[in-house]
XYZ file of C-alpha atoms in Angstrom:
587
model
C 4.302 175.611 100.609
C 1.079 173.720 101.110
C 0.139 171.750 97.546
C -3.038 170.980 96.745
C -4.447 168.451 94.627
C -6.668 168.180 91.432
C -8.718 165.501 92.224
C -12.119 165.347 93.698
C -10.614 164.183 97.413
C -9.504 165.536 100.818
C -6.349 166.853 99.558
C -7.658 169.882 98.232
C -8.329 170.664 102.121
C -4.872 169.822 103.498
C -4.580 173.874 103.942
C -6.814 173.898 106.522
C -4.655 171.237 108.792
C -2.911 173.788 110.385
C -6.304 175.719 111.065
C -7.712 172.722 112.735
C -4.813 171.955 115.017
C -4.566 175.777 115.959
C -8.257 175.792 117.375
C -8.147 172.013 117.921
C -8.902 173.233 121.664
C -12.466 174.496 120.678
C -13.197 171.212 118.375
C -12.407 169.051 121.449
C -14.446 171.205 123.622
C -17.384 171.073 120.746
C -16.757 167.145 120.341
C -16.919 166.799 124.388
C -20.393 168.832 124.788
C -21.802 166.781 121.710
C -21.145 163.657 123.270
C -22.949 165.033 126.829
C -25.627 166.185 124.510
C -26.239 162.861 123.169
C -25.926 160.830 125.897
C -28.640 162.879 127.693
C -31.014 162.455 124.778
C -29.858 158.664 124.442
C -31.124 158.431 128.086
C -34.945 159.800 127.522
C -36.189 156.935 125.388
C -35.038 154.351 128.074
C -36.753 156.068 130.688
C -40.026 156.230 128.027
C -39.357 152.707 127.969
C -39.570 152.076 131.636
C -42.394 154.664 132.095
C -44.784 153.095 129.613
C -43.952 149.396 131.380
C -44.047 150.529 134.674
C -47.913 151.740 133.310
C -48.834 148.187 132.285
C -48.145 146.511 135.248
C -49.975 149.388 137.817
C -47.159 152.320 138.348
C -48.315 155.045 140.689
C -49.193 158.559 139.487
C -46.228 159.455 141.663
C -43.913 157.414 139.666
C -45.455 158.880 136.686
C -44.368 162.680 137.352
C -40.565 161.392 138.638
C -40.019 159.946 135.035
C -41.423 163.150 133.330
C -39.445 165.104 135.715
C -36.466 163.260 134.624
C -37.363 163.457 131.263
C -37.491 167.203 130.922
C -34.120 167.865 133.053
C -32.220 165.662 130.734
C -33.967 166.945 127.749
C -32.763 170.697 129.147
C -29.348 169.007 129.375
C -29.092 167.840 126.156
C -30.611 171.184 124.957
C -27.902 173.418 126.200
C -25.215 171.132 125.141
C -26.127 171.041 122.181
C -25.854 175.092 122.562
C -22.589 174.975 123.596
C -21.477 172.562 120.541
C -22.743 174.694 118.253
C -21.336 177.701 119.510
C -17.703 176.769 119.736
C -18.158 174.422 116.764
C -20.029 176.985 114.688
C -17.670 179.918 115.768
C -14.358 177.943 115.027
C -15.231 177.705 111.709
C -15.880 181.846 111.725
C -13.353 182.249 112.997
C -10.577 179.700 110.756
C -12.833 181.517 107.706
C -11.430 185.216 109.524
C -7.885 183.824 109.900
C -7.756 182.284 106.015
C -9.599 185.503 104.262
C -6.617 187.067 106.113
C -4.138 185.064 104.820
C -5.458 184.843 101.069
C -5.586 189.043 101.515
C -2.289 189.002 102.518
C -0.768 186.905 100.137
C -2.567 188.656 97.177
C -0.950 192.015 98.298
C 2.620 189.726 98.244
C 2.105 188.551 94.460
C 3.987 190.508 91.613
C 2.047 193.156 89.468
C 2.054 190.293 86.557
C 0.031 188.147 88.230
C -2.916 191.105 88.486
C -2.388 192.039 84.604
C -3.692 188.023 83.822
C -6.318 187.846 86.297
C -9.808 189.623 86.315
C -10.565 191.008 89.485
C -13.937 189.440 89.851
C -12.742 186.222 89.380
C -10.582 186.889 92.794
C -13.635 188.712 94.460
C -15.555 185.287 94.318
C -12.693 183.220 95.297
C -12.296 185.489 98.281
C -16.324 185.547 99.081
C -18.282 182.845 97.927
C -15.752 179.632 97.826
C -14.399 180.748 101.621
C -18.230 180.531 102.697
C -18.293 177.619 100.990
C -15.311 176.484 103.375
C -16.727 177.752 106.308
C -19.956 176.198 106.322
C -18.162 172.777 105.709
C -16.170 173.491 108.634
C -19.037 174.387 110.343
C -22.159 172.911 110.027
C -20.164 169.971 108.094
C -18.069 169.148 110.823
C -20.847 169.928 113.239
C -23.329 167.020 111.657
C -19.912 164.575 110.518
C -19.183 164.718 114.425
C -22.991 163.696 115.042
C -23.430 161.148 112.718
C -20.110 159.572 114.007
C -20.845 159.676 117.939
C -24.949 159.295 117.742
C -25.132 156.851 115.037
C -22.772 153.941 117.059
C -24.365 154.514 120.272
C -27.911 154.427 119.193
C -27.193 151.212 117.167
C -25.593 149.662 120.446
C -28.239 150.651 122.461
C -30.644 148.870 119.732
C -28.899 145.460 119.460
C -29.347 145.205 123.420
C -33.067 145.644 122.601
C -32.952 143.271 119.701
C -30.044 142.180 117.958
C -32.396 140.637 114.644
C -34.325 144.107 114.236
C -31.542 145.916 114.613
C -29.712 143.956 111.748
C -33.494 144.468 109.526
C -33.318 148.107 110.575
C -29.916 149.088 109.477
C -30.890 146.406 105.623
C -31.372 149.531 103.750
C -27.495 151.010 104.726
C -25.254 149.615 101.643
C -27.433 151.575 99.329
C -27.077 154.703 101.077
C -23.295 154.123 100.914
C -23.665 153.175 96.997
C -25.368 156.111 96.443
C -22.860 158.483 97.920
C -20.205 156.602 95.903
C -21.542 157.133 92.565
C -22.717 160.851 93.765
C -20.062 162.140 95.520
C -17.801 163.267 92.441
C -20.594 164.582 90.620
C -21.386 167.407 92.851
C -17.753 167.979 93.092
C -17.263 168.636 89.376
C -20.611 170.573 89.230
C -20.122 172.545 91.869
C -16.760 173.744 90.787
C -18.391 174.688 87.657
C -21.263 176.354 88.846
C -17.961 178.560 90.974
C -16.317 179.193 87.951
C -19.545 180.487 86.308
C -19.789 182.662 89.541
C -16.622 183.972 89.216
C -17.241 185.047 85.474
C -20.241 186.542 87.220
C -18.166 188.661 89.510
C -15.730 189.448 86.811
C -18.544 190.827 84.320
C -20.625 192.724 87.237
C -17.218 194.266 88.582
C -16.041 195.027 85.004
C -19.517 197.061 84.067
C -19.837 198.993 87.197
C -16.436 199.896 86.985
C -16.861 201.151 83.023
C -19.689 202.591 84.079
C -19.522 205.648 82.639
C -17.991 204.479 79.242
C -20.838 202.010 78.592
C -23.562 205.456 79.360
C -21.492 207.409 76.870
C -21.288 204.657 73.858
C -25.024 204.170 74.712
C -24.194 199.979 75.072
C -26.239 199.667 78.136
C -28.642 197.280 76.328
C -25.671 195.112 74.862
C -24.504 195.140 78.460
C -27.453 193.808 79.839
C -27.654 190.694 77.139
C -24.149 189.855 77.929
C -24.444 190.170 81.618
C -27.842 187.619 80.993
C -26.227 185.272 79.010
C -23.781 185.028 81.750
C -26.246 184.382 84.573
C -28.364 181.785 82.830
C -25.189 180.090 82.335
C -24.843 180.044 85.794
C -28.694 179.499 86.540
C -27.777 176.191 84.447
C -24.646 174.769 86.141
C -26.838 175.627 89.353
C -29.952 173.477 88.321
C -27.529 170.649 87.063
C -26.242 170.608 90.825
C -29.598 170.699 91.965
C -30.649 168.316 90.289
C -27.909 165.996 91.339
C -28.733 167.149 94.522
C -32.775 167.030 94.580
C -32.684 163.283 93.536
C -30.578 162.462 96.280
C -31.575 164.001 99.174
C -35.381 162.264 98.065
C -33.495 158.954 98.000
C -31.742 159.446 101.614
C -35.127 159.939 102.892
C -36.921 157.237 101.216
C -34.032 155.010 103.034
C -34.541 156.397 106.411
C -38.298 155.725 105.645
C -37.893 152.130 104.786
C -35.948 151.424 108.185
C -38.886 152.339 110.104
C -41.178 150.377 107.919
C -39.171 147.939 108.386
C -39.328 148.250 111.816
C -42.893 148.665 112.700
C -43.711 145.629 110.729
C -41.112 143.098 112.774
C -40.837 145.371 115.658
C -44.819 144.803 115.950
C -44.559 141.150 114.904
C -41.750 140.909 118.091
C -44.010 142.672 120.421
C -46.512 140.559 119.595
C -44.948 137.612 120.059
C -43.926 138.394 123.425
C -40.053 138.751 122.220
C -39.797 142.345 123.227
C -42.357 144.441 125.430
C -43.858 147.416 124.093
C -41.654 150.234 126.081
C -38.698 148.303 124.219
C -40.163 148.551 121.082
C -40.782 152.266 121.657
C -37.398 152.734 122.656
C -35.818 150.926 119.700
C -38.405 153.186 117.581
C -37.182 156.228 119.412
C -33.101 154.887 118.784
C -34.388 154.909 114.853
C -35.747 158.441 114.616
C -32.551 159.714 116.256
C -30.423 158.239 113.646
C -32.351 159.204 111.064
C -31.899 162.306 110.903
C -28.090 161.728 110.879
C -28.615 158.878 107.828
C -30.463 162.588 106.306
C -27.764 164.580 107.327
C -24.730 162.408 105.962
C -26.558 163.568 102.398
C -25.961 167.026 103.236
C -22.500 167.058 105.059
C -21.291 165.201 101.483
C -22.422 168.286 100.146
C -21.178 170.488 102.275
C -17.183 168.344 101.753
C -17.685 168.371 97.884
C -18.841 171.835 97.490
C -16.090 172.904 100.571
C -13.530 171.041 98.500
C -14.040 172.218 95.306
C -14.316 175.555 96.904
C -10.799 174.985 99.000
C -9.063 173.988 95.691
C -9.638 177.102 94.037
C -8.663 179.149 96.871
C -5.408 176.799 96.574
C -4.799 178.245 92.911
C -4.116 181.212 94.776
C -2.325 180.845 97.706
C -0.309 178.450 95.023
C 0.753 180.980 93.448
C 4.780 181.949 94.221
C 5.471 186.082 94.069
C 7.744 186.525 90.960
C 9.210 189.692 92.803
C 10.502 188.773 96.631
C 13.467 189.178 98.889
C 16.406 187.389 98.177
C 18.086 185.246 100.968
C 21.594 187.068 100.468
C 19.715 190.697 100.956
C 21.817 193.438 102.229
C 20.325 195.515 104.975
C 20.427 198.461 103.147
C 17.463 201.077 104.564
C 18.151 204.449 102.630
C 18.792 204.870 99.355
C 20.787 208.055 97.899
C 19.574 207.966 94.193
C 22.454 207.066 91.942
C 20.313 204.598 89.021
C 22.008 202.313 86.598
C 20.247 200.188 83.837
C 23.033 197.604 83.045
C 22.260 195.907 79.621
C 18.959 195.489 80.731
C 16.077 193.708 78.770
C 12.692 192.467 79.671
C 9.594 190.929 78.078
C 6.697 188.704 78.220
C 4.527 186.248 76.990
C 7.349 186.015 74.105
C 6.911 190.080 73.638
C 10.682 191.683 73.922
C 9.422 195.371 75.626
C 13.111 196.625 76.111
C 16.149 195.749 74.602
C 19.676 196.463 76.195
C 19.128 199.192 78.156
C 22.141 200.812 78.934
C 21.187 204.099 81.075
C 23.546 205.933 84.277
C 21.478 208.555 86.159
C 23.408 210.452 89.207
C 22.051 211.010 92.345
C 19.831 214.710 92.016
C 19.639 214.200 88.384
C 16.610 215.359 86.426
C 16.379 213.114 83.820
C 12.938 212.580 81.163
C 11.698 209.891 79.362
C 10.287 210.418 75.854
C 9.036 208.145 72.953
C 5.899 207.042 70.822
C 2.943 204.757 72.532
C 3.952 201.592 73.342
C 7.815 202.296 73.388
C 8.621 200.751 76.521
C 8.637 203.749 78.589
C 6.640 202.861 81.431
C 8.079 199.517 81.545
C 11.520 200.820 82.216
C 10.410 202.868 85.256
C 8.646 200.381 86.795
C 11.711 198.507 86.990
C 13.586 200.871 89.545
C 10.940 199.844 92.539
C 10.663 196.140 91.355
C 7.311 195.776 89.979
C 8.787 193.890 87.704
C 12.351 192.220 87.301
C 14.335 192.203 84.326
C 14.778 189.236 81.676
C 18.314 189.991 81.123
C 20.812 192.501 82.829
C 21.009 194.383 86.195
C 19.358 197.282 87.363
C 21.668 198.683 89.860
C 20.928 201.879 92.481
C 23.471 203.338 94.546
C 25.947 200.141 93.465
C 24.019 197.467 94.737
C 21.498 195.570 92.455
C 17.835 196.471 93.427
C 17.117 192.458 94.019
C 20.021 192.512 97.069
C 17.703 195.397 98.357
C 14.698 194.633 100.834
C 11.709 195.565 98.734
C 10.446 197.601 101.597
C 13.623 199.997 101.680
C 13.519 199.972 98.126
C 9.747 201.275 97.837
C 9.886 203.647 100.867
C 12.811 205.389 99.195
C 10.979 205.764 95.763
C 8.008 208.454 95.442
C 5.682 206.803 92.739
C 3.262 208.310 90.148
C 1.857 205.844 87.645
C 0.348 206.643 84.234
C -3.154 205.362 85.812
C -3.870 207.639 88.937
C -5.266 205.492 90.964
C -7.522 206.860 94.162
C -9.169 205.221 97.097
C -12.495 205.463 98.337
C -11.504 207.965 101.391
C -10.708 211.702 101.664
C -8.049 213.818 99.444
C -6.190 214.026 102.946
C -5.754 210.388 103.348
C -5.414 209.820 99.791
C -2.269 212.159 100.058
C -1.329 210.647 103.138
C -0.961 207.586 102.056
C 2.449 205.532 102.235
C 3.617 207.691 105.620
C 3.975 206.225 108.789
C 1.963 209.116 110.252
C -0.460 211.518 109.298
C 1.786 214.227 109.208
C -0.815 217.118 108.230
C 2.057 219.451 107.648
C 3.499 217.180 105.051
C 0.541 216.615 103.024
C -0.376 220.739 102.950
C 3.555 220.801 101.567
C 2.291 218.094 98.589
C -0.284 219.710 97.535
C 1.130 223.098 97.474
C 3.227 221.719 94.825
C 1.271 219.955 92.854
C -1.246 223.081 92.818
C -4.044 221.313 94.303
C -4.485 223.700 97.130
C -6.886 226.099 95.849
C -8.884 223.315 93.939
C -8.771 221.445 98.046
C -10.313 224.851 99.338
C -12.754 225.099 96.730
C -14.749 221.804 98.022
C -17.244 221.559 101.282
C -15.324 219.781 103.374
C -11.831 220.924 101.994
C -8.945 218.069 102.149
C -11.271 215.807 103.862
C -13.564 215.899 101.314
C -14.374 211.934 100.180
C -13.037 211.438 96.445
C -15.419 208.455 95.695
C -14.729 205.485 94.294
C -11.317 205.443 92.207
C -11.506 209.259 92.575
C -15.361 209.669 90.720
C -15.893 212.669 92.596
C -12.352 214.740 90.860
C -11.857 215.629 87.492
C -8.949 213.595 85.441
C -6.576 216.889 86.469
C -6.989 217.009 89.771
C -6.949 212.901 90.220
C -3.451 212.950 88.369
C -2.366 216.198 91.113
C -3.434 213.888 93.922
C -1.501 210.781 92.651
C 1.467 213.251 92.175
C 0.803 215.079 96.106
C 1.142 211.362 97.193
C 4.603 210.154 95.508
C 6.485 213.654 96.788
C 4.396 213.383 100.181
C 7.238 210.834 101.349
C 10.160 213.147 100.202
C 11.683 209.490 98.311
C 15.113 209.888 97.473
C 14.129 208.820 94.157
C 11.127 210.259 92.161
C 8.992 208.940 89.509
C 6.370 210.138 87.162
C 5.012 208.677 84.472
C 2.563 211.103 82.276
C 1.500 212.815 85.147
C 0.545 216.102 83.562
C -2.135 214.493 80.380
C -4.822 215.508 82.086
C -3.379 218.943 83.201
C -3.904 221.748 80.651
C -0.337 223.387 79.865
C -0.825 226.446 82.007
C -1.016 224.278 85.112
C 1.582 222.475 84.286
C 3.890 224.816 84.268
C 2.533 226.411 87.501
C 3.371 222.820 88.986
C 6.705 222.034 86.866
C 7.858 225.487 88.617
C 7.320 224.541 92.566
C 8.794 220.777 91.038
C 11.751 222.344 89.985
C 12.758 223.205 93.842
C 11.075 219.959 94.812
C 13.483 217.850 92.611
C 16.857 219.712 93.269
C 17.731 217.753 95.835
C 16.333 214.324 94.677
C 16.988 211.945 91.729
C 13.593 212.567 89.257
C 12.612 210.590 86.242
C 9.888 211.880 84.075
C 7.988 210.532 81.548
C 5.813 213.002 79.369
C 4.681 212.974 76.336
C 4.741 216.840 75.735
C 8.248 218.312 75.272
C 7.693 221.406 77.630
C 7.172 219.343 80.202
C 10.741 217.619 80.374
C 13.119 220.569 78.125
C 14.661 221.837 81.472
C 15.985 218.317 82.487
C 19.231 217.126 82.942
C 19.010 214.892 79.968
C 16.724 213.471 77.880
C 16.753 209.882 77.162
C 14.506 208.988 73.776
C 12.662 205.404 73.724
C 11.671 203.824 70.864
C 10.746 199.931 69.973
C 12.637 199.395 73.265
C 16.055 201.003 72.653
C 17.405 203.952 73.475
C 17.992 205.458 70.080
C 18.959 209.111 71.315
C 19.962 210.864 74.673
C 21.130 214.401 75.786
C 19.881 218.034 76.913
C 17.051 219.451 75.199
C 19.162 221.883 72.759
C 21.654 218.888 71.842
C 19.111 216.949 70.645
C 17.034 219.795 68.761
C 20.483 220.254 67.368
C 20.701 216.340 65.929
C 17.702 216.594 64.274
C 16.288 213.060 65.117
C 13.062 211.849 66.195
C 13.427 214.146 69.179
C 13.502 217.107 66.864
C 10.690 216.252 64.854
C 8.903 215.354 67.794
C 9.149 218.935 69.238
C 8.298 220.696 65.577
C 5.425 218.760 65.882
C 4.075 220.129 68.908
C 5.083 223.506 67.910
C 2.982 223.277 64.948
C -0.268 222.026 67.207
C 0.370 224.687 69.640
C 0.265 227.311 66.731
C -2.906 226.000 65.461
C -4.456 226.153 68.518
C -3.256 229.814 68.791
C -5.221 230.662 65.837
């Protein structure tokens, strides 16, 4: 694993190493063309040189159109060199930005659930967006203008000590405070600009946050509170922006005020020299001509500093990420295990965080084609047990064992493909109910995705819209009421027909006679599979196998629905509670 480091210096980009060596063919190509390109452009203001002393001493008009001739082909040279660098220069550092916004997407979908539940999602939306362009245009037009300054700059200055070794050394005077000045600069716009990114990604974070809560913020009428906090936001980051610039703004005023002093510099002993009969005039237009080629690179060295500070700063925070190590992974000594049958054991399992204890010694056997519910008050550890069984999260202490073999000697993806899934938050993409079913199968199996939502009753609702089951659910499902969101979350987890099936609360949205519509055609469903289900309403799970009752963490009661009516615990009370509601609501 690639380590990056915290200070303001190259090794925040050691990551991109291996890009650079994988499309080190199109750099060398790029470097190649840029030296052709220069050397054709070093070549005109020689033959300016000649041209305009071949005119003092009598040249022919003849002689006159061969050097403009000559002029314009190499100029045309140089022109499409320079093409040709750019585009394999400038497209190598697309295409290293495609290949590492691959890599940081892939290694986000690696990392554990508990990474996600301490990180806003905005914050990653501006790593993944604005610090990679921040890479790519170092590696880019940085690299592009670092290559320039490094090949034009020496040649020009050889070419103007031939002319004149003592102007050249006055020329090149005003050099040591360009490098001060990048000295004293260059960790300044590092620091700033990683602020002004973190600003941006509070930006992100706040923007993604609102648009997302949309519809809460309309119906608590905070849209005005919204606004002020989304403003304070952005003139923080208007304010970390005009520190940079002006960091930036005084600088780039200085680098040209040092280019501009060379060529004062110039014209006054350059003229003196010409004068004097030291060098003739086409030399001194030549050695002009040298100057105002490397000034632009003396200019540009300003801006590819930029471009490395801003690119590092930007690298080191995609680092943090691709840093990060996935809690949940395969182990070494996996077994190749590819099927599961469904036989679950919780072996004196526990489990917390951030110094929270969530469950305490766990002890809980569930055959293979058991039915077997969940119940408990909020915050009782419920849905933090389940999400054990596919590995979202490993346990602090204890085992959690499936058909015999602990679940972290089984490959995740065998694990997972065996498991049909329902969380508490149904979750939807932005594509059609059919696809939204459909996904997690290795083929769009139409046939299989009628079956799911036949059972979870969501065929006449599917028939009901335009388009039927390719209807387009909207973002995180805006388009479906909270019923029929939680009946495509549940069409998806039995879609797979897992050996093991989980759902967590997947009926609060659904009023009680759909429910049982669905709990009837999931009765058949779950005969042959091992089913856990976690409900808060009692006739939802009184026809299971057994009921297991979580509270504070433990299990402080288990058994069939009449055994525990018949202890008289916090089961029982539980269900005369809901009796009493449903009465009421009778009335």
């Amino acid at each position: 694993m690639e380590v990056f480091g915290t200070g303001n210096d190259m090794r925040d980009l050691t990551i991109l190493k291996g890009f650079l060596l994988k499309h080190k063919g199109q750099f060398i190509f790029g470097l190649i063309t840029l030296i052709v390109s220069n050397l054709s452009a070093l070549l005109v203001p020689r033959i300016l040189r000649d041209a305009i002393d071949g005119l003092k001493s009598g040249m022919g008009g003849d002689a006159l159109v061969r050097y403009a001739l000559l002029m314009v082909f190499l100029t045309i040279v140089a022109g499409v060199f320079r093409f040709l660098t750019r585009y394999r220069l400038i497209g190598a550092s697309f295409t290293i930005a495609y290949e590492l916004r691959n890599r940081l997407f892939g290694h986000l979908q690696g990392l554990s659930a508990s990474y996600f539940k301490k990180t806003r999602t905005g914050d990653i939306m501006a790593r993944a967006t604005n610090d990679l362009e921040a890479v790519r245009r170092l590696l880019g037009p940085g690299v592009l203008n670092l290559l320039n300054i490094l090949i034009m700059g020496p040649m020009a200055v050889g070419l103007m000590v031939g002319i004149s070794p003592r102007l050249t050394l006055y020329a090149v005077l005003p050099l040591p405070f360009l490098t001060i000045s990048i000295a004293v600069v260059r960790p300044k716009i590092f620091s700033r600009f990683q602020q002004v990114q973190e600003q941006f990604s509070s930006l992100s974070a706040k923007a993604q946050e609102n648009l997302t809560g949309i519809r809460v913020i309309k119906a608590f009428a905070q849209e005005e509170n919204e606004i002020n906090s989304f403003r304070q936001i952005n003139q923080g980051y208007l304010e970390r922006n005009m520190g940079l610039v002006k960091i930036w703004g005084l600088f780039w005023p200085f680098i040209m005020f040092i280019a501009g002093l060379s060529m004062v510099v110039v014209l006054w002993f350059g003229g003196r020299q010409v004068i004097a009969g030291a060098i003739s005039l086409g030399q001194f237009v030549q050695f002009a001509n040298y100057l105002m080629m490397i000034t632009w690179p003396m200019m540009a060295l300003g801006w590819v500093i930029n471009l490395l500070q801003r690119g590092s700063a930007s690298m080191k925070r995609i680092g943090e990420i691709l840093n990060q190590a996935p809690e949940i992974k395969d182990n070494k000594g996996r077994k190749n295990i590819q099927t599961l049958k469904g036989t679950i054991e919780f072996r004196n399992v526990s489990f917390g965080y951030d110094g929270k204890q969530v469950l305490k010694e766990i002890n809980l056997k569930i055959e293979k084609g058991m039915t077997v519910a969940i119940v408990g008050p909020t915050g009782a550890g419920k849905s933090t047990l389940v999400s054990l069984i596919p590995r979202l999260f490993d346990p602090t202490e204890g085992e959690v064992v499936i058909d015999g073999t602990d679940v972290k000697q089984i490959p995740i993806k065998a694990l997972r493909k065996s498991i049909g899934y329902a969380p508490q938050e149904s979750f939807l993409f932005s594509e059609s109910i059919k696809e939204n079913i459909a996904y997690g199968l290795e083929d769009d199996d139409v046939r299989l995705v009628q079956e799911a939502a036949t059972v979870s009753n969501l065929t006449d609702d599917i028939e009901g819209f335009p388009q039927g089951y390719d209807t387009v659910v909207g973002e995180r499902g805006v388009m479906l009421s909270g019923g029929q969101k939680q009946r495509v979350a549940l069409a998806r987890a039995i879609a797979r027909h897992p050996s093991i099936l989980i759902l967590d609360d997947v009926f609060s949205s659904v009023d009680t006679y759909t429910e049982e519509e669905i709990l009837k055609r999931l009765r058949r469903f779950m005969q042959t599979r091992t089913s856990i289900l976690i409900s808060h309403r009692i006739s939802t799970v009184r026809e299971a196998d057994l009921i297991v009752v979580l509270k504070d963490g433990q299990i402080v009661e288990q058994g069939t629905h009449e055994q525990l009516l018949a202890r008289g615990g916090f089961y029982a009370n539980m269900y005369q509670q809901q009796q009493v509601l449903e009465e009421i609501a009778r009335m």
